[in-house]
Tab-separated table of C-alpha atoms in Angstrom:
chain	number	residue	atom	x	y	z
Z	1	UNK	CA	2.594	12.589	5.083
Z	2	UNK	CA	-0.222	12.453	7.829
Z	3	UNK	CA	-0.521	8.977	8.564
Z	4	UNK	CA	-4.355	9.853	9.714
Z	5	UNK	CA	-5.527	11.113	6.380
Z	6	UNK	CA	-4.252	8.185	4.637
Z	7	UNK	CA	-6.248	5.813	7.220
Z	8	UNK	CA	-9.402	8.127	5.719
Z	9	UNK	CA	-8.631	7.762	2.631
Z	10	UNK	CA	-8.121	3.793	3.234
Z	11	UNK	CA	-11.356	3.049	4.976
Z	12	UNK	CA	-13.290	5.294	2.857
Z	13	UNK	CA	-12.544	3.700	0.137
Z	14	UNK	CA	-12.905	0.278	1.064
Z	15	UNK	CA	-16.617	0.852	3.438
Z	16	UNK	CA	-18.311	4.480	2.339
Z	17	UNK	CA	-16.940	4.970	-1.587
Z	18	UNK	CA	-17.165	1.039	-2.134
Z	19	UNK	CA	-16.819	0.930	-6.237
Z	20	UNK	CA	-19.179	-2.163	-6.256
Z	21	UNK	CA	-21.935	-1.398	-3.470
Z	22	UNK	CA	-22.218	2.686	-3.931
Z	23	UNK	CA	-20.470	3.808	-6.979
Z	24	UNK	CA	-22.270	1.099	-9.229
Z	25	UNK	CA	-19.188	0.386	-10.952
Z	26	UNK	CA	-17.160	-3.217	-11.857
Z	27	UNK	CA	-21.139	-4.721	-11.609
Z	28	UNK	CA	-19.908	-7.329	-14.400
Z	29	UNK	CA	-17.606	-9.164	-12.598
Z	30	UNK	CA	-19.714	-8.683	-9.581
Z	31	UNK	CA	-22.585	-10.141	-10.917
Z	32	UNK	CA	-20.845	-12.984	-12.942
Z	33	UNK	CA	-17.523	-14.317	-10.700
Z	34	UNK	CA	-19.348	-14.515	-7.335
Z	35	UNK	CA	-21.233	-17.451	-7.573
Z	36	UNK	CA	-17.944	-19.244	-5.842
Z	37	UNK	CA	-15.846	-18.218	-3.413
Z	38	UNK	CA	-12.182	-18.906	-4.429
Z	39	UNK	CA	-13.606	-17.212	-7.846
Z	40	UNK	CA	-14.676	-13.692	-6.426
Z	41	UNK	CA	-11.445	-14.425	-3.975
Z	42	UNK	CA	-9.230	-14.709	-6.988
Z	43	UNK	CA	-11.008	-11.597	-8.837
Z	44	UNK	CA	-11.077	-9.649	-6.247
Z	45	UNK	CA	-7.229	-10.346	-5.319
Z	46	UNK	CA	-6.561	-9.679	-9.498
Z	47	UNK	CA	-8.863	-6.378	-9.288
Z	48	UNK	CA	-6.183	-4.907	-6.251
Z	49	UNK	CA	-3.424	-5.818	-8.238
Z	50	UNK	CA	-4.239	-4.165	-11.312
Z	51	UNK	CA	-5.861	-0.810	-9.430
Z	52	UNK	CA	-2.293	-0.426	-7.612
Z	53	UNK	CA	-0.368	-1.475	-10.788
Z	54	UNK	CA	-2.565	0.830	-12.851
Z	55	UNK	CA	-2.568	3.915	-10.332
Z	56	UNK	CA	1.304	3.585	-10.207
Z	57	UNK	CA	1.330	3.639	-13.959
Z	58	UNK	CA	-1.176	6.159	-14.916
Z	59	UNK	CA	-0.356	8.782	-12.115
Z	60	UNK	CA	2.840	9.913	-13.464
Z	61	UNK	CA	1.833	9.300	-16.576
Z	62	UNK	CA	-1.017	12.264	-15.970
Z	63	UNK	CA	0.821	14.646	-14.055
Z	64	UNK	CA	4.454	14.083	-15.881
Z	65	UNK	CA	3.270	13.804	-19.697
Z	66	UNK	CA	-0.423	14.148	-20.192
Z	67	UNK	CA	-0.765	17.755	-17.909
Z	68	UNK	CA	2.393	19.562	-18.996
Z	69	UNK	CA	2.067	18.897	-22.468
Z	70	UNK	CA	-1.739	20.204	-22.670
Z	71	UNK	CA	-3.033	16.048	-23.346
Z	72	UNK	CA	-5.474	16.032	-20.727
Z	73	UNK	CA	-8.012	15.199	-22.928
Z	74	UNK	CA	-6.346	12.047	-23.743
Z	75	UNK	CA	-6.522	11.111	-20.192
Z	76	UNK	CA	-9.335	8.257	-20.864
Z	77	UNK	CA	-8.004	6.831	-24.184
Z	78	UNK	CA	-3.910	6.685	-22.619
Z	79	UNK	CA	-5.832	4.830	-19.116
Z	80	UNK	CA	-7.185	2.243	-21.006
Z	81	UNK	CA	-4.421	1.318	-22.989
Z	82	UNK	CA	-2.537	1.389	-19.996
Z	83	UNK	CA	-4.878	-0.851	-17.997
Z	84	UNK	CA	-5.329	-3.543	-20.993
Z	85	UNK	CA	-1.524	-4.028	-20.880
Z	86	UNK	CA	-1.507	-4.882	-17.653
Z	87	UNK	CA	-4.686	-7.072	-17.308
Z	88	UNK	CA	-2.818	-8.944	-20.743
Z	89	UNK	CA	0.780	-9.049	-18.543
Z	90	UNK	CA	-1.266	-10.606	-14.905
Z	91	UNK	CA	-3.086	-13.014	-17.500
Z	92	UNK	CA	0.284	-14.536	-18.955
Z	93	UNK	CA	1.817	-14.577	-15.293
Z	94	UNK	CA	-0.975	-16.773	-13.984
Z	95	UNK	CA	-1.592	-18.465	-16.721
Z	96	UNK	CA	2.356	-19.458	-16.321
Z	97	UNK	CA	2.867	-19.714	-12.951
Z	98	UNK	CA	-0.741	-20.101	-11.207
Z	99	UNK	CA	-2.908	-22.423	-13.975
Z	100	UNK	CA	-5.524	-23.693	-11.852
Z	101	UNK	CA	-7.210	-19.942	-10.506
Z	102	UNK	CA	-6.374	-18.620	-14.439
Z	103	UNK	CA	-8.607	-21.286	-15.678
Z	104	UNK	CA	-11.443	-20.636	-12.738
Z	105	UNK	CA	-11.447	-17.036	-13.631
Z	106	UNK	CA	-11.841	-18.164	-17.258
Z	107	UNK	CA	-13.333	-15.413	-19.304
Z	108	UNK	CA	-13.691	-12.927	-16.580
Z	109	UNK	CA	-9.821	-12.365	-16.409
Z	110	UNK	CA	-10.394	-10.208	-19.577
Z	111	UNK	CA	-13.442	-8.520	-18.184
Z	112	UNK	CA	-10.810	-6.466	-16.063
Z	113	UNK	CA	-9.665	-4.893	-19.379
Z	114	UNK	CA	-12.916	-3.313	-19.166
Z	115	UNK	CA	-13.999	-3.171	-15.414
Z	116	UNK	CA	-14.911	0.496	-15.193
Z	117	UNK	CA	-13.726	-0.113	-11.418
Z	118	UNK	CA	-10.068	0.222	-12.299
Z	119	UNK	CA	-10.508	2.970	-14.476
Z	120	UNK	CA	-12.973	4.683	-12.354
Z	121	UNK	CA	-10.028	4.447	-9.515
Z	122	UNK	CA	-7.427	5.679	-11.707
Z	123	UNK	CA	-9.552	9.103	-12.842
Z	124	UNK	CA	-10.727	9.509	-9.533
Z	125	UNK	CA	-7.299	9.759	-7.848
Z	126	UNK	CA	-6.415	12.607	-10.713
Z	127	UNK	CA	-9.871	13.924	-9.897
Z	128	UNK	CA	-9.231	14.542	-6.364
Z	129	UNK	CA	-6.446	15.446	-7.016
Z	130	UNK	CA	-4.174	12.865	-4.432
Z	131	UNK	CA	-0.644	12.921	-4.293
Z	132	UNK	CA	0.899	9.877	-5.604
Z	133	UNK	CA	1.009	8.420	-2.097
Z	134	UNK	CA	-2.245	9.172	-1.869
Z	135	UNK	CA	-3.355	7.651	-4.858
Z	136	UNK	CA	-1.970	4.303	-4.261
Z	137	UNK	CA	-3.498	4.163	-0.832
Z	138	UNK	CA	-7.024	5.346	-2.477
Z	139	UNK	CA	-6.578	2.514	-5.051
Z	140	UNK	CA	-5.913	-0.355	-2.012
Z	141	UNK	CA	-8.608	0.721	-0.041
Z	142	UNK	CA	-10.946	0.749	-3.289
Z	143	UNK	CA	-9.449	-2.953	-3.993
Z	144	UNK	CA	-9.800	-4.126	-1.002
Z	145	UNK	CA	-13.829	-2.677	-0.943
Z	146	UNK	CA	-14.291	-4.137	-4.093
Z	147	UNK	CA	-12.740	-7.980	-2.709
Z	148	UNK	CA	-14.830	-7.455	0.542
Z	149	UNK	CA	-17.765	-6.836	-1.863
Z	150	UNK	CA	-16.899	-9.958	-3.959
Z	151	UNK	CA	-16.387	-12.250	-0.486
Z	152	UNK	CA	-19.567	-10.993	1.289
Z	153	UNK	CA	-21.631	-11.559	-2.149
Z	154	UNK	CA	-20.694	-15.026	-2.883
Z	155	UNK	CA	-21.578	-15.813	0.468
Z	156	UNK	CA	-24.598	-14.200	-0.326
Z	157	UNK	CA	-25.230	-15.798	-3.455
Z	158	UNK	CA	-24.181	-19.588	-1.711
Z	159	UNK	CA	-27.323	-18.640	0.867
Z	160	UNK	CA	-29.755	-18.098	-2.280
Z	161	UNK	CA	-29.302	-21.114	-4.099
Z	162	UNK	CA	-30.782	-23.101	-1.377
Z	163	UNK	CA	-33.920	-20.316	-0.781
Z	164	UNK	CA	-37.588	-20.834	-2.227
Z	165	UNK	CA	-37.396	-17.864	-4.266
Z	166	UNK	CA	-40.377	-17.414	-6.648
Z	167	UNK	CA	-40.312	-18.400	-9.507
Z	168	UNK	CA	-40.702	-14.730	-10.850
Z	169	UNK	CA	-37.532	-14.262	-9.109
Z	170	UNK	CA	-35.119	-16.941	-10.352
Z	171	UNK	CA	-31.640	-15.969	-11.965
Z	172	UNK	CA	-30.790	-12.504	-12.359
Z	173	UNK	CA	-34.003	-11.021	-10.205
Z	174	UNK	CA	-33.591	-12.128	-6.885
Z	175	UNK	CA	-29.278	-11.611	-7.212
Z	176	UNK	CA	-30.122	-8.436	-8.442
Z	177	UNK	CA	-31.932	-7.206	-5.146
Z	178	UNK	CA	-29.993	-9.142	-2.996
Z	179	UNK	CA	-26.971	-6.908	-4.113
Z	180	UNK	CA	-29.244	-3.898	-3.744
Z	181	UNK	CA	-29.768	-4.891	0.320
Z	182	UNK	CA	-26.142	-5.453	0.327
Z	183	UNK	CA	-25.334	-1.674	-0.870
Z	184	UNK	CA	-28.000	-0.225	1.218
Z	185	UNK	CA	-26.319	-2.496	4.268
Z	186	UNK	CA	-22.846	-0.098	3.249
Z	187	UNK	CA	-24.646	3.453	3.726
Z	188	UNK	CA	-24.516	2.879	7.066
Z	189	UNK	CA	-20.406	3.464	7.117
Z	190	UNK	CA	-20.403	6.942	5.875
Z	191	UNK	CA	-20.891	8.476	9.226
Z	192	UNK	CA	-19.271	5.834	11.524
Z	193	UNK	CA	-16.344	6.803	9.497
Z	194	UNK	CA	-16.730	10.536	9.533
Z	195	UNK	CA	-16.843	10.181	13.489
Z	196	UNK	CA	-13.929	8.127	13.676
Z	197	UNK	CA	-11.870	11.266	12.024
């Protein structure tokens, strides 16, 4: 295994293909969990776990099951499934053995059932057709973008609430194009990357 491809594949995921801030994708949880740090902290910490749980699961389940048996097509319906079990297993772990950050992710626990992040991962990998090394190293880097994206935000967001935005601009506006200066902030990574390898 080249140890300098997976490196690429690590820091492209996390900086130039960041699922939040270029691929437009997990923007519900992004929007609504980081108001507060420990919040997008504790999402963003869930989100990895899941992606790497979920890659590991739905890999072999692709090339082993779905592929040779001419199910391809199933590929979305089987990922889901496969992803809701595992958000419903991490919610009865924390809820059992770490109470306090399962009731300050409150509703938005669930919301990974449907964060089109983890899924997005999951096809992707099968997409580009990664190993299964590969795969799990594409899903880290893409969990750890997405938990750099929640950190920086809420820091963001913390800045905001003390700004004289107008009043046109309250709420959902002014978040809205602070992400957007955030993601154009992340284009910038694409070729310091691409010279680095």
């Amino acid at each position: 295994m080249d140890f300098k491809m997976l490196m690429y594949i690590l820091l492209v995921g996390v900086f130039v293909n960041n699922y939040v801030l270029q691929r437009f994708l997990g923007i519900c949880p992004f929007l609504g969990v980081s108001k507060k740090l420990d919040q997008a902290t504790g999402m963003g910490i869930s989100v990895i776990f899941v992606m790497l749980l979920a890659t590991a699961a739905t890999w072999p389940i692709q090339k082993y099951i779905l592929d040779p048996n001419g199910l391809g097509y199933l590929q979305t319906i089987v990922f889901i499934l496969v992803i809701a079990a595992l958000v419903q297993f991490i919610e009865i772990v924390l809820k059992r053995y770490i109470p306090g950050l399962h009731k300050s992710l409150g509703v938005y626990l669930p919301l990974i059932t449907t964060n089109c992040a983890v899924l997005g991962v999951t096809i992707n990998n099968i997409t580009d057709e990664y190993n299964f090394i590969q795969s799990m190293v594409s899903s880290l880097g893409c969990g750890l973008g997405f938990l750099l994206a929640m950190v920086l935000f809420s820091g963001v967001r913390s800045r905001m609430e003390g700004a004289n935005v107008p009043r046109a601009f309250k709420g959902l506006p002014i978040t809205l194009v602070a992400a957007s200066i955030v993601s154009l902030a992340f284009f910038g990574f694409s070729g310091i990357i691409d010279n680095l390898f």
